[in-house]
C-alpha cells in the first residue's frame, strides 16, 4: 500500500513538473505577444499577467499559437500578419509615441499653471473705484423722508 501511494505521489509530481510554461512564456513569444492586444475584454496587451492566477485563457492560447508558429519557422512579421488576418487590425497594440507617456504629466503641469495664474490674478487687491459725491440736497430730502417714515412706526 505504501509503494502504491509513493508511486502515485511520484507520478503526480512528474505531471506537475511537466506543466512548465517555459515554451510559451519565452522572451521571443512575449516580444510578439507584447505587440498584440488581448481580445478577452481586459484592454491589455497579450504579454500581461492578469490577477489572481496570472493566466488569461485567451492570452495563453494566443501565446501557444505564437510559440507553435515560431517553431514552424515563421518570422515575427509573419506571425503578426497572421493575427491581423484573423482578428483585424485592432489586434495590433499601438505603442505610445515619444510623448505618449508624458501627456498626462504635461496636462497636469498646464492645469497647475492656469490655477497659479488665476490665484495671482485674484490675489492682488485693487482699490475700489472712486464714486462721485452725490447731490447733498437730494440725499438730505431722502434722509428726512426716511426719518419721518420711521417715526410713524414707533
mmCIF file of C-alpha atoms in Angstrom:
data_model
loop_
_atom_site.group_PDB
_atom_site.id
_atom_site.type_symbol
_atom_site.label_atom_id
_atom_site.label_comp_id
_atom_site.label_asym_id
_atom_site.label_seq_id
_atom_site.Cartn_x
_atom_site.Cartn_y
_atom_site.Cartn_z
ATOM 1 C CA UNK A 1 0.000 0.000 0.000
ATOM 2 C CA UNK A 2 2.854 2.378 0.818
ATOM 3 C CA UNK A 3 4.505 1.692 -2.512
ATOM 4 C CA UNK A 4 1.289 2.481 -4.395
ATOM 5 C CA UNK A 5 0.934 5.778 -2.541
ATOM 6 C CA UNK A 6 4.585 6.597 -3.161
ATOM 7 C CA UNK A 7 4.217 5.815 -6.865
ATOM 8 C CA UNK A 8 1.069 7.934 -7.035
ATOM 9 C CA UNK A 9 2.840 10.879 -5.384
ATOM 10 C CA UNK A 10 5.819 10.418 -7.710
ATOM 11 C CA UNK A 11 3.519 10.326 -10.757
ATOM 12 C CA UNK A 12 1.631 13.441 -9.602
ATOM 13 C CA UNK A 13 4.933 15.260 -9.047
ATOM 14 C CA UNK A 14 6.143 14.316 -12.518
ATOM 15 C CA UNK A 15 2.890 15.527 -14.081
ATOM 16 C CA UNK A 16 3.054 18.810 -12.176
ATOM 17 C CA UNK A 17 6.616 19.435 -13.279
ATOM 18 C CA UNK A 18 5.697 18.612 -16.867
ATOM 19 C CA UNK A 19 3.340 21.601 -16.938
ATOM 20 C CA UNK A 20 6.069 24.199 -17.110
ATOM 21 C CA UNK A 21 5.184 27.264 -19.131
ATOM 22 C CA UNK A 22 8.663 27.856 -20.477
ATOM 23 C CA UNK A 23 7.645 27.121 -24.049
ATOM 24 C CA UNK A 24 5.057 29.858 -24.429
ATOM 25 C CA UNK A 25 6.455 32.240 -21.814
ATOM 26 C CA UNK A 26 9.791 32.662 -23.561
ATOM 27 C CA UNK A 27 11.110 36.175 -24.284
ATOM 28 C CA UNK A 28 10.658 35.656 -28.034
ATOM 29 C CA UNK A 29 6.983 34.766 -27.600
ATOM 30 C CA UNK A 30 6.405 37.579 -25.096
ATOM 31 C CA UNK A 31 8.038 40.040 -27.509
ATOM 32 C CA UNK A 32 5.467 39.216 -30.176
ATOM 33 C CA UNK A 33 2.634 38.995 -27.616
ATOM 34 C CA UNK A 34 3.538 42.496 -26.445
ATOM 35 C CA UNK A 35 2.660 43.795 -29.909
ATOM 36 C CA UNK A 36 -0.857 42.329 -29.754
ATOM 37 C CA UNK A 37 -3.954 43.385 -27.829
ATOM 38 C CA UNK A 38 -5.843 40.763 -25.880
ATOM 39 C CA UNK A 39 -9.376 40.370 -27.198
ATOM 40 C CA UNK A 40 -10.889 38.989 -23.978
ATOM 41 C CA UNK A 41 -12.054 42.479 -22.971
ATOM 42 C CA UNK A 42 -9.315 43.327 -20.460
ATOM 43 C CA UNK A 43 -7.852 46.081 -22.723
ATOM 44 C CA UNK A 44 -4.299 44.875 -22.008
ATOM 45 C CA UNK A 45 -1.557 43.521 -24.212
ATOM 46 C CA UNK A 46 -1.102 39.758 -24.507
ATOM 47 C CA UNK A 47 2.185 39.790 -22.605
ATOM 48 C CA UNK A 48 0.399 40.831 -19.405
ATOM 49 C CA UNK A 49 -0.077 38.833 -16.234
ATOM 50 C CA UNK A 50 -3.661 39.018 -15.052
ATOM 51 C CA UNK A 51 -4.593 38.570 -11.402
ATOM 52 C CA UNK A 52 -5.479 36.420 -9.464
ATOM 53 C CA UNK A 53 -3.964 33.397 -11.233
ATOM 54 C CA UNK A 54 -1.880 35.313 -13.717
ATOM 55 C CA UNK A 55 -3.218 33.301 -16.634
ATOM 56 C CA UNK A 56 -5.688 34.743 -19.114
ATOM 57 C CA UNK A 57 -7.041 31.844 -21.185
ATOM 58 C CA UNK A 58 -7.191 33.969 -24.339
ATOM 59 C CA UNK A 59 -3.595 35.162 -23.924
ATOM 60 C CA UNK A 60 -2.413 31.656 -23.069
ATOM 61 C CA UNK A 61 -3.981 30.210 -26.218
ATOM 62 C CA UNK A 62 -2.530 33.020 -28.330
ATOM 63 C CA UNK A 63 0.933 32.560 -26.822
ATOM 64 C CA UNK A 64 0.783 28.828 -27.544
ATOM 65 C CA UNK A 65 -0.157 29.645 -31.165
ATOM 66 C CA UNK A 66 2.716 32.136 -31.365
ATOM 67 C CA UNK A 67 5.147 29.543 -29.979
ATOM 68 C CA UNK A 68 3.924 26.956 -32.497
ATOM 69 C CA UNK A 69 4.286 29.437 -35.371
ATOM 70 C CA UNK A 70 7.820 30.268 -34.228
ATOM 71 C CA UNK A 71 8.611 26.518 -34.140
ATOM 72 C CA UNK A 72 7.394 26.273 -37.724
ATOM 73 C CA UNK A 73 9.985 28.898 -38.615
ATOM 74 C CA UNK A 74 7.724 31.897 -39.201
ATOM 75 C CA UNK A 75 9.179 35.354 -38.669
ATOM 76 C CA UNK A 76 7.767 37.889 -36.218
ATOM 77 C CA UNK A 77 6.129 39.835 -39.047
ATOM 78 C CA UNK A 78 4.510 36.694 -40.453
ATOM 79 C CA UNK A 79 3.059 35.865 -37.027
ATOM 80 C CA UNK A 80 1.710 39.402 -36.665
ATOM 81 C CA UNK A 81 0.263 39.293 -40.187
ATOM 82 C CA UNK A 82 -1.487 36.007 -39.356
ATOM 83 C CA UNK A 83 -3.112 37.516 -36.247
ATOM 84 C CA UNK A 84 -4.152 40.642 -38.188
ATOM 85 C CA UNK A 85 -5.676 38.464 -40.929
ATOM 86 C CA UNK A 86 -7.706 36.517 -38.358
ATOM 87 C CA UNK A 87 -8.679 39.274 -35.891
ATOM 88 C CA UNK A 88 -8.419 42.529 -37.827
ATOM 89 C CA UNK A 89 -6.081 45.481 -37.421
ATOM 90 C CA UNK A 90 -7.431 46.275 -33.948
ATOM 91 C CA UNK A 91 -5.436 43.354 -32.542
ATOM 92 C CA UNK A 92 -2.198 45.302 -33.049
ATOM 93 C CA UNK A 93 -1.145 47.234 -29.961
ATOM 94 C CA UNK A 94 -0.101 50.765 -30.821
ATOM 95 C CA UNK A 95 2.656 51.876 -28.522
ATOM 96 C CA UNK A 96 2.509 55.489 -27.381
ATOM 97 C CA UNK A 97 4.707 57.919 -29.253
ATOM 98 C CA UNK A 98 7.706 59.663 -27.708
ATOM 99 C CA UNK A 99 5.434 61.988 -25.724
ATOM 100 C CA UNK A 100 2.588 59.488 -25.225
ATOM 101 C CA UNK A 101 3.531 58.651 -21.661
ATOM 102 C CA UNK A 102 4.278 62.284 -20.837
ATOM 103 C CA UNK A 103 0.874 63.628 -21.949
ATOM 104 C CA UNK A 104 -0.870 63.264 -18.559
ATOM 105 C CA UNK A 105 2.007 64.995 -16.810
ATOM 106 C CA UNK A 106 2.037 67.812 -19.363
ATOM 107 C CA UNK A 107 -1.716 68.289 -18.906
ATOM 108 C CA UNK A 108 -1.254 68.348 -15.128
ATOM 109 C CA UNK A 109 1.501 70.970 -15.401
ATOM 110 C CA UNK A 110 -0.626 73.085 -17.752
ATOM 111 C CA UNK A 111 -3.613 72.903 -15.387
ATOM 112 C CA UNK A 112 -1.441 73.795 -12.404
ATOM 113 C CA UNK A 113 -0.079 76.790 -14.331
ATOM 114 C CA UNK A 114 -3.609 78.006 -15.101
ATOM 115 C CA UNK A 115 -4.589 77.673 -11.429
ATOM 116 C CA UNK A 116 -1.498 79.578 -10.293
ATOM 117 C CA UNK A 117 -2.167 82.364 -12.800
ATOM 118 C CA UNK A 118 -5.767 82.626 -11.592
ATOM 119 C CA UNK A 119 -4.615 82.814 -7.972
ATOM 120 C CA UNK A 120 -2.089 85.521 -8.870
ATOM 121 C CA UNK A 121 -4.711 87.479 -10.766
ATOM 122 C CA UNK A 122 -7.288 87.445 -7.973
ATOM 123 C CA UNK A 123 -4.772 87.874 -5.172
ATOM 124 C CA UNK A 124 -3.891 91.484 -5.978
ATOM 125 C CA UNK A 125 -6.163 93.849 -4.074
ATOM 126 C CA UNK A 126 -7.452 96.589 -6.290
ATOM 127 C CA UNK A 127 -8.719 99.862 -4.837
ATOM 128 C CA UNK A 128 -12.415 100.456 -5.120
ATOM 129 C CA UNK A 129 -13.358 102.823 -7.903
ATOM 130 C CA UNK A 130 -13.945 106.377 -6.798
ATOM 131 C CA UNK A 131 -17.634 107.196 -6.599
ATOM 132 C CA UNK A 132 -18.542 110.789 -7.265
ATOM 133 C CA UNK A 133 -20.199 112.527 -4.368
ATOM 134 C CA UNK A 134 -23.962 112.566 -4.608
ATOM 135 C CA UNK A 135 -26.226 115.590 -4.526
ATOM 136 C CA UNK A 136 -26.470 116.606 -0.861
ATOM 137 C CA UNK A 137 -29.891 118.244 -1.306
ATOM 138 C CA UNK A 138 -31.463 115.092 -2.742
ATOM 139 C CA UNK A 139 -29.720 112.918 -0.146
ATOM 140 C CA UNK A 140 -30.971 115.068 2.735
ATOM 141 C CA UNK A 141 -34.501 115.031 1.344
ATOM 142 C CA UNK A 142 -34.484 111.214 1.240
ATOM 143 C CA UNK A 143 -32.934 111.103 4.687
ATOM 144 C CA UNK A 144 -35.674 113.354 6.048
ATOM 145 C CA UNK A 145 -38.343 111.209 4.387
ATOM 146 C CA UNK A 146 -36.860 108.028 5.894
ATOM 147 C CA UNK A 147 -36.735 109.581 9.352
ATOM 148 C CA UNK A 148 -40.355 110.691 9.042
ATOM 149 C CA UNK A 149 -41.457 107.187 7.976
ATOM 150 C CA UNK A 150 -39.519 105.582 10.829
ATOM 151 C CA UNK A 151 -41.106 107.895 13.371
ATOM 152 C CA UNK A 152 -44.542 106.721 12.250
ATOM 153 C CA UNK A 153 -43.571 103.128 13.061
ATOM 154 C CA UNK A 154 -42.892 103.891 16.712
#
